[in-house]
PDB file of C-alpha atoms in Angstrom:
ATOM      1  CA  MET A  24     -29.700 -29.084   9.470  1.00 59.00           C
ATOM      2  CA  ALA A  25     -28.530 -27.991   7.233  1.00 64.00           C
ATOM      3  CA  ASP A  26     -28.486 -24.920   6.831  1.00 74.00           C
ATOM      4  CA  GLU A  27     -27.446 -24.638  10.524  1.00 79.00           C
ATOM      5  CA  HIS A  28     -24.628 -25.829  10.032  1.00 77.00           C
ATOM      6  CA  LEU A  29     -23.602 -22.969   7.605  1.00 83.00           C
ATOM      7  CA  LEU A  30     -24.972 -20.787   9.720  1.00 84.00           C
ATOM      8  CA  ALA A  31     -22.726 -22.358  13.076  1.00 86.00           C
ATOM      9  CA  ILE A  32     -19.729 -22.532  10.389  1.00 86.00           C
ATOM     10  CA  ILE A  33     -20.042 -18.777   9.340  1.00 89.00           C
ATOM     11  CA  VAL A  34     -20.490 -17.919  12.818  1.00 87.00           C
ATOM     12  CA  ASP A  35     -17.655 -19.554  14.638  1.00 89.00           C
ATOM     13  CA  SER A  36     -14.899 -17.859  11.372  1.00 92.00           C
ATOM     14  CA  PHE A  37     -15.873 -14.651  11.174  1.00 92.00           C
ATOM     15  CA  TRP A  38     -13.721 -13.913  14.070  1.00 92.00           C
ATOM     16  CA  LYS A  39     -11.471 -16.178  13.028  1.00 93.00           C
ATOM     17  CA  ILE A  40     -10.239 -14.582   9.857  1.00 94.00           C
ATOM     18  CA  LEU A  41     -11.659 -11.338  11.350  1.00 94.00           C
ATOM     19  CA  LEU A  42      -8.619 -10.906  13.583  1.00 94.00           C
ATOM     20  CA  PRO A  43      -5.821 -11.984  12.385  1.00 93.00           C
ATOM     21  CA  GLY A  44      -7.274  -9.052   9.582  1.00 93.00           C
ATOM     22  CA  LEU A  45      -6.824  -6.940  12.617  1.00 93.00           C
ATOM     23  CA  THR A  46      -3.828  -8.250  14.070  1.00 94.00           C
ATOM     24  CA  MET A  47      -1.869  -8.772  10.987  1.00 94.00           C
ATOM     25  CA  THR A  48      -2.994  -7.913   7.436  1.00 94.00           C
ATOM     26  CA  ILE A  49      -3.778  -4.484   8.927  1.00 95.00           C
ATOM     27  CA  PRO A  50      -0.604  -3.502  10.336  1.00 95.00           C
ATOM     28  CA  LEU A  51       0.670  -4.607   7.296  1.00 96.00           C
ATOM     29  CA  THR A  52      -0.993  -3.152   5.267  1.00 96.00           C
ATOM     30  CA  ILE A  53      -0.511  -0.062   7.550  1.00 96.00           C
ATOM     31  CA  ILE A  54       3.938  -0.141   8.494  1.00 97.00           C
ATOM     32  CA  SER A  55       4.272  -0.705   4.346  1.00 97.00           C
ATOM     33  CA  PHE A  56       2.578   1.558   2.645  1.00 97.00           C
ATOM     34  CA  THR A  57       4.092   4.011   5.099  1.00 97.00           C
ATOM     35  CA  LEU A  58       7.576   2.251   4.716  1.00 98.00           C
ATOM     36  CA  ALA A  59       6.302   3.374   0.755  1.00 97.00           C
ATOM     37  CA  LEU A  60       5.411   6.837   1.251  1.00 96.00           C
ATOM     38  CA  LEU A  61       8.882   7.360   2.211  1.00 96.00           C
ATOM     39  CA  LEU A  62      10.464   5.757  -0.753  1.00 96.00           C
ATOM     40  CA  ALA A  63       8.336   7.021  -3.852  1.00 96.00           C
ATOM     41  CA  VAL A  64       8.910  10.881  -2.102  1.00 93.00           C
ATOM     42  CA  ILE A  65      12.830  10.528  -2.005  1.00 93.00           C
ATOM     43  CA  ALA A  66      12.132   8.751  -5.605  1.00 95.00           C
ATOM     44  CA  ALA A  67      10.065  11.777  -6.813  1.00 93.00           C
ATOM     45  CA  LEU A  68      12.724  14.444  -5.001  1.00 90.00           C
ATOM     46  CA  VAL A  69      15.494  12.352  -7.214  1.00 91.00           C
ATOM     47  CA  GLN A  70      13.770  12.848 -10.259  1.00 91.00           C
ATOM     48  CA  PHE A  71      12.264  15.989  -9.803  1.00 88.00           C
ATOM     49  CA  ALA A  72      15.727  17.360  -9.549  1.00 85.00           C
ATOM     50  CA  ASN A  73      17.185  15.114 -12.045  1.00 85.00           C
ATOM     51  CA  LEU A  74      19.941  14.722 -10.176  1.00 85.00           C
ATOM     52  CA  LYS A  75      22.786  12.806 -12.564  1.00 84.00           C
ATOM     53  CA  GLY A  76      23.250   8.674 -11.582  1.00 89.00           C
ATOM     54  CA  LEU A  77      20.392   9.466  -8.106  1.00 92.00           C
ATOM     55  CA  LYS A  78      17.634   9.716 -10.951  1.00 93.00           C
ATOM     56  CA  GLN A  79      18.753   6.396 -13.172  1.00 95.00           C
ATOM     57  CA  LEU A  80      18.417   4.428 -10.093  1.00 95.00           C
ATOM     58  CA  ALA A  81      15.410   5.885  -8.877  1.00 95.00           C
ATOM     59  CA  ARG A  82      14.247   5.345 -12.715  1.00 96.00           C
ATOM     60  CA  PHE A  83      15.979   1.171 -12.549  1.00 97.00           C
ATOM     61  CA  TYR A  84      13.850   0.151  -8.848  1.00 97.00           C
ATOM     62  CA  ILE A  85      10.500   1.608 -10.824  1.00 96.00           C
ATOM     63  CA  TRP A  86      10.751  -0.068 -13.321  1.00 97.00           C
ATOM     64  CA  VAL A  87      12.132  -3.319 -11.878  1.00 97.00           C
ATOM     65  CA  PHE A  88       9.735  -3.042  -9.772  1.00 97.00           C
ATOM     66  CA  ARG A  89       6.109  -2.152 -11.201  1.00 95.00           C
ATOM     67  CA  GLY A  90       8.029  -4.256 -14.250  1.00 96.00           C
ATOM     68  CA  THR A  91       7.559  -7.660 -12.155  1.00 97.00           C
ATOM     69  CA  PRO A  92       4.611  -9.467 -10.596  1.00 96.00           C
ATOM     70  CA  LEU A  93       3.999  -8.578  -6.887  1.00 96.00           C
ATOM     71  CA  LEU A  94       4.003 -12.232  -6.422  1.00 96.00           C
ATOM     72  CA  VAL A  95       7.514 -13.402  -8.140  1.00 97.00           C
ATOM     73  CA  GLN A  96       9.146 -10.825  -5.654  1.00 97.00           C
ATOM     74  CA  LEU A  97       7.261 -12.310  -3.023  1.00 97.00           C
ATOM     75  CA  PHE A  98       9.351 -15.868  -4.300  1.00 97.00           C
ATOM     76  CA  VAL A  99      12.721 -14.992  -4.697  1.00 97.00           C
ATOM     77  CA  VAL A 100      12.902 -12.392  -1.199  1.00 97.00           C
ATOM     78  CA  PHE A 101      11.140 -15.361   1.485  1.00 97.00           C
ATOM     79  CA  TYR A 102      12.103 -18.583  -1.304  1.00 96.00           C
ATOM     80  CA  GLY A 103      14.470 -17.604  -3.325  1.00 96.00           C
ATOM     81  CA  LEU A 104      17.653 -14.757  -0.961  1.00 96.00           C
ATOM     82  CA  PRO A 105      17.852 -18.425   1.525  1.00 95.00           C
ATOM     83  CA  ASN A 106      19.732 -19.597  -1.267  1.00 95.00           C
ATOM     84  CA  ILE A 107      22.271 -17.026  -0.734  1.00 95.00           C
ATOM     85  CA  GLY A 108      22.245 -17.148   2.387  1.00 94.00           C
ATOM     86  CA  ILE A 109      19.930 -14.360   3.253  1.00 95.00           C
ATOM     87  CA  LEU A 110      17.435 -15.364   5.506  1.00 94.00           C
ATOM     88  CA  ILE A 111      13.759 -13.943   6.511  1.00 95.00           C
ATOM     89  CA  ASP A 112      10.963 -13.940   8.862  1.00 96.00           C
ATOM     90  CA  PRO A 113       7.744 -14.198   6.929  1.00 95.00           C
ATOM     91  CA  PHE A 114       6.369 -10.961   7.796  1.00 96.00           C
ATOM     92  CA  PRO A 115       8.684  -8.362   7.666  1.00 96.00           C
ATOM     93  CA  ALA A 116       9.801 -10.376   4.037  1.00 97.00           C
ATOM     94  CA  ALA A 117       6.658  -9.193   3.151  1.00 97.00           C
ATOM     95  CA  ILE A 118       6.699  -6.172   4.526  1.00 97.00           C
ATOM     96  CA  LEU A 119       9.961  -5.984   2.379  1.00 97.00           C
ATOM     97  CA  VAL A 120       8.460  -6.430   0.090  1.00 97.00           C
ATOM     98  CA  PHE A 121       5.118  -5.504  -0.056  1.00 98.00           C
ATOM     99  CA  SER A 122       6.781  -1.640   0.674  1.00 98.00           C
ATOM    100  CA  PHE A 123      10.032  -1.496  -2.262  1.00 97.00           C
ATOM    101  CA  ASN A 124       6.745  -2.737  -4.254  1.00 97.00           C
ATOM    102  CA  GLU A 125       4.132   0.560  -4.265  1.00 97.00           C
ATOM    103  CA  GLY A 126       6.813   2.914  -3.094  1.00 97.00           C
ATOM    104  CA  ALA A 127       7.658   2.481  -7.246  1.00 96.00           C
ATOM    105  CA  TYR A 128       4.096   2.983  -7.866  1.00 96.00           C
ATOM    106  CA  CYS A 129       3.631   5.429  -5.236  1.00 96.00           C
ATOM    107  CA  ALA A 130       6.411   7.493  -6.771  1.00 96.00           C
ATOM    108  CA  GLU A 131       5.605   7.720 -10.350  1.00 95.00           C
ATOM    109  CA  THR A 132       2.045   9.955  -8.521  1.00 95.00           C
ATOM    110  CA  ILE A 133       4.295  11.967  -6.640  1.00 94.00           C
ATOM    111  CA  ARG A 134       6.569  13.134  -9.824  1.00 92.00           C
ATOM    112  CA  SER A 135       2.991  13.571 -11.377  1.00 92.00           C
ATOM    113  CA  ALA A 136       1.658  15.525  -9.250  1.00 92.00           C
ATOM    114  CA  LEU A 137       5.019  17.143  -8.354  1.00 90.00           C
ATOM    115  CA  GLU A 138       5.472  18.407 -12.527  1.00 89.00           C
ATOM    116  CA  SER A 139       1.437  19.858 -11.648  1.00 88.00           C
ATOM    117  CA  VAL A 140       1.984  23.384 -10.212  1.00 86.00           C
ATOM    118  CA  PRO A 141       3.453  25.896 -12.347  1.00 85.00           C
ATOM    119  CA  LYS A 142       6.590  26.156 -12.241  1.00 81.00           C
ATOM    120  CA  GLY A 143       6.779  29.519 -11.522  1.00 83.00           C
ATOM    121  CA  GLN A 144       6.144  28.974  -7.799  1.00 84.00           C
ATOM    122  CA  PHE A 145       9.148  27.700  -7.658  1.00 79.00           C
ATOM    123  CA  GLU A 146      11.200  30.063  -8.709  1.00 81.00           C
ATOM    124  CA  ALA A 147       9.287  32.557  -7.388  1.00 84.00           C
ATOM    125  CA  GLY A 148      11.185  30.881  -4.331  1.00 83.00           C
ATOM    126  CA  LEU A 149      13.815  31.806  -5.179  1.00 80.00           C
ATOM    127  CA  CYS A 150      13.509  34.965  -5.694  1.00 86.00           C
ATOM    128  CA  VAL A 151      12.635  35.815  -2.304  1.00 83.00           C
ATOM    129  CA  GLY A 152      16.180  33.332  -0.726  1.00 82.00           C
ATOM    130  CA  MET A 153      14.423  30.079   0.244  1.00 84.00           C
ATOM    131  CA  SER A 154      16.199  27.438  -0.315  1.00 81.00           C
ATOM    132  CA  TYR A 155      15.975  24.605  -2.201  1.00 78.00           C
ATOM    133  CA  MET A 156      14.766  22.135   0.038  1.00 81.00           C
ATOM    134  CA  GLN A 157      12.614  24.998   2.234  1.00 84.00           C
ATOM    135  CA  ILE A 158      10.439  25.463  -1.028  1.00 84.00           C
ATOM    136  CA  MET A 159      10.181  22.527  -1.733  1.00 83.00           C
ATOM    137  CA  ARG A 160       9.234  21.793   2.175  1.00 83.00           C
ATOM    138  CA  ARG A 161       6.636  24.883   2.243  1.00 84.00           C
ATOM    139  CA  ILE A 162       5.834  25.303  -1.669  1.00 85.00           C
ATOM    140  CA  LEU A 163       5.679  22.696  -4.159  1.00 87.00           C
ATOM    141  CA  LEU A 164       4.986  19.318  -1.273  1.00 84.00           C
ATOM    142  CA  PRO A 165       2.008  20.693   0.374  1.00 84.00           C
ATOM    143  CA  GLN A 166      -0.102  20.843  -3.166  1.00 86.00           C
ATOM    144  CA  ALA A 167       2.077  18.138  -4.717  1.00 86.00           C
ATOM    145  CA  LEU A 168       1.010  16.054  -2.042  1.00 84.00           C
ATOM    146  CA  ARG A 169      -2.666  17.055  -2.958  1.00 86.00           C
ATOM    147  CA  THR A 170      -2.586  16.859  -5.592  1.00 89.00           C
ATOM    148  CA  ALA A 171      -1.703  12.934  -5.061  1.00 93.00           C
ATOM    149  CA  PHE A 172      -4.683  11.732  -2.095  1.00 93.00           C
ATOM    150  CA  PRO A 173      -6.568  10.290  -4.667  1.00 93.00           C
ATOM    151  CA  PRO A 174      -4.537   8.571  -6.018  1.00 94.00           C
ATOM    152  CA  LEU A 175      -2.475   8.000  -3.037  1.00 95.00           C
ATOM    153  CA  SER A 176      -5.622   6.613  -1.731  1.00 95.00           C
ATOM    154  CA  ASN A 177      -6.430   3.975  -3.690  1.00 95.00           C
ATOM    155  CA  SER A 178      -3.260   2.647  -3.901  1.00 95.00           C
ATOM    156  CA  LEU A 179      -3.443   1.820  -0.182  1.00 96.00           C
ATOM    157  CA  ILE A 180      -7.039   1.179  -0.685  1.00 95.00           C
ATOM    158  CA  ALA A 181      -5.747  -1.681  -3.328  1.00 95.00           C
ATOM    159  CA  MET A 182      -2.782  -2.703  -1.158  1.00 95.00           C
ATOM    160  CA  VAL A 183      -5.511  -4.658   1.418  1.00 95.00           C
ATOM    161  CA  LYS A 184      -6.540  -6.830  -1.110  1.00 94.00           C
ATOM    162  CA  ASP A 185      -2.840  -6.753  -2.314  1.00 95.00           C
ATOM    163  CA  THR A 186      -1.920  -8.259   1.300  1.00 94.00           C
ATOM    164  CA  SER A 187      -3.868 -11.574   1.253  1.00 94.00           C
ATOM    165  CA  LEU A 188      -0.576 -12.718  -1.524  1.00 95.00           C
ATOM    166  CA  ALA A 189       1.363 -13.033   1.659  1.00 95.00           C
ATOM    167  CA  ALA A 190      -0.001 -16.014   2.027  1.00 94.00           C
ATOM    168  CA  ASN A 191       2.200 -17.340  -0.379  1.00 94.00           C
ATOM    169  CA  ILE A 192       5.403 -17.280   1.986  1.00 95.00           C
ATOM    170  CA  THR A 193       3.188 -18.782   5.200  1.00 90.00           C
ATOM    171  CA  VAL A 194       2.202 -15.228   6.981  1.00 93.00           C
ATOM    172  CA  SER A 195      -0.627 -15.966   8.862  1.00 88.00           C
ATOM    173  CA  GLU A 196      -2.670 -13.085   7.818  1.00 91.00           C
ATOM    174  CA  MET A 197      -7.008 -13.700   6.817  1.00 93.00           C
ATOM    175  CA  PHE A 198      -6.445 -14.887   4.133  1.00 93.00           C
ATOM    176  CA  MET A 199      -4.530 -17.775   5.644  1.00 93.00           C
ATOM    177  CA  ALA A 200      -6.478 -18.496   8.218  1.00 93.00           C
ATOM    178  CA  THR A 201     -10.207 -19.011   6.167  1.00 94.00           C
ATOM    179  CA  GLN A 202      -7.600 -21.346   4.028  1.00 94.00           C
ATOM    180  CA  ARG A 203      -6.455 -23.360   7.508  1.00 93.00           C
ATOM    181  CA  ILE A 204     -10.783 -23.390   7.774  1.00 93.00           C
ATOM    182  CA  VAL A 205     -11.537 -24.500   4.327  1.00 93.00           C
ATOM    183  CA  ALA A 206      -9.805 -27.512   4.906  1.00 93.00           C
ATOM    184  CA  ARG A 207     -10.630 -28.344   8.085  1.00 91.00           C
ATOM    185  CA  THR A 208     -14.771 -28.309   6.892  1.00 89.00           C
ATOM    186  CA  TYR A 209     -15.294 -28.355   3.339  1.00 89.00           C
ATOM    187  CA  GLU A 210     -17.381 -25.458   2.408  1.00 90.00           C
ATOM    188  CA  PRO A 211     -15.173 -23.017   0.250  1.00 92.00           C
ATOM    189  CA  LEU A 212     -16.970 -20.924  -1.936  1.00 92.00           C
ATOM    190  CA  LEU A 213     -19.336 -20.568   2.101  1.00 92.00           C
ATOM    191  CA  LEU A 214     -16.024 -18.715   3.390  1.00 94.00           C
ATOM    192  CA  TYR A 215     -13.770 -17.266   0.195  1.00 95.00           C
ATOM    193  CA  ILE A 216     -17.482 -15.322   0.299  1.00 95.00           C
ATOM    194  CA  GLU A 217     -16.948 -14.318   3.372  1.00 95.00           C
ATOM    195  CA  VAL A 218     -13.170 -13.407   3.522  1.00 95.00           C
ATOM    196  CA  GLY A 219     -14.281 -11.346   0.638  1.00 95.00           C
ATOM    197  CA  LEU A 220     -16.697  -9.323   2.370  1.00 95.00           C
ATOM    198  CA  ILE A 221     -14.514  -8.957   4.835  1.00 95.00           C
ATOM    199  CA  TYR A 222     -11.753  -7.395   3.022  1.00 96.00           C
ATOM    200  CA  LEU A 223     -15.000  -5.434   1.418  1.00 96.00           C
ATOM    201  CA  LEU A 224     -15.387  -3.728   4.929  1.00 95.00           C
ATOM    202  CA  PHE A 225     -12.125  -2.493   5.160  1.00 95.00           C
ATOM    203  CA  SER A 226     -12.041  -1.148   1.718  1.00 95.00           C
ATOM    204  CA  SER A 227     -15.732   0.336   2.588  1.00 96.00           C
ATOM    205  CA  VAL A 228     -14.507   2.178   6.138  1.00 95.00           C
ATOM    206  CA  LEU A 229     -11.124   3.181   3.982  1.00 95.00           C
ATOM    207  CA  THR A 230     -12.937   4.609   1.047  1.00 95.00           C
ATOM    208  CA  PHE A 231     -15.232   6.535   3.768  1.00 95.00           C
ATOM    209  CA  LEU A 232     -11.863   8.559   4.703  1.00 94.00           C
ATOM    210  CA  GLN A 233     -10.527   8.543   1.891  1.00 93.00           C
ATOM    211  CA  ARG A 234     -13.630  11.020   1.255  1.00 92.00           C
ATOM    212  CA  LEU A 235     -13.435  13.031   4.142  1.00 92.00           C
ATOM    213  CA  GLY A 236      -9.981  13.659   3.460  1.00 90.00           C
ATOM    214  CA  GLU A 237     -10.843  14.723  -0.423  1.00 87.00           C
ATOM    215  CA  LYS A 238     -13.080  16.743   1.414  1.00 87.00           C
ATOM    216  CA  LYS A 239     -10.896  18.452   4.182  1.00 85.00           C
ATOM    217  CA  LEU A 240      -8.597  18.994   1.355  1.00 81.00           C
ATOM    218  CA  SER A 241     -10.686  20.230  -1.161  1.00 75.00           C
ATOM    219  CA  THR A 242     -12.385  22.835   1.892  1.00 71.00           C
ATOM    220  CA  TYR A 243      -8.813  24.133   2.959  1.00 58.00           C
ATOM    221  CA  GLY A 244      -7.876  24.876  -1.002  1.00 49.00           C
ATOM    222  CA  ASN A 245     -10.853  27.114  -0.946  1.00 51.00           C
ATOM    223  CA  GLN A 246      -9.932  28.719   1.899  1.00 49.00           C
ATOM    224  CA  GLU A 247      -6.598  29.530   1.168  1.00 46.00           C
ATOM    225  CA  GLY A 248      -7.571  30.686  -2.332  1.00 44.00           C
TER     226      GLY A 248
END
């Protein structure tokens, strides 16, 4: 009877956990990571171009968001900003924090990838009359992003798991859904293992896609050569 009861809990809770994962966790990850990449490219290009003032601002942004815990950033935005009259709903607050936090890490990944491209290619672009932005768009960024693809993919996988922290600011993603089921069933071990396996499932799918992407880029590089 006990085994049947536990099995019933597992089966009943699976879709109740998975559904918030598909409707909240995945959208939160995709939106946040897309915005993070945009911020990262801007911050990386500013540093690579050595634009005075803007470079220091980019370095300050990266220093702050890499040097403070993600959970603290979530609490500052969601619980702290209302004290100065800035109210942000849970989901947009999570997107804002995850985007800026992940953008800081991705900026360093893209910057190092840009610096790994031989400088002679930039000079060759200038010699044939290309503008700075044309060189970046057509020569340097494609090569840099190909180099940065594996670490950026790892960052995406890590973000899927980090979204569980959004439960702390009342975002109804799948970890919060699990907490609610635990409060009702008093089966924390079983249910937390179950949600962990669902996170593992999401990460495994992304890992598979990462390998496909790396294989595709590797083949493209060989054909280019």
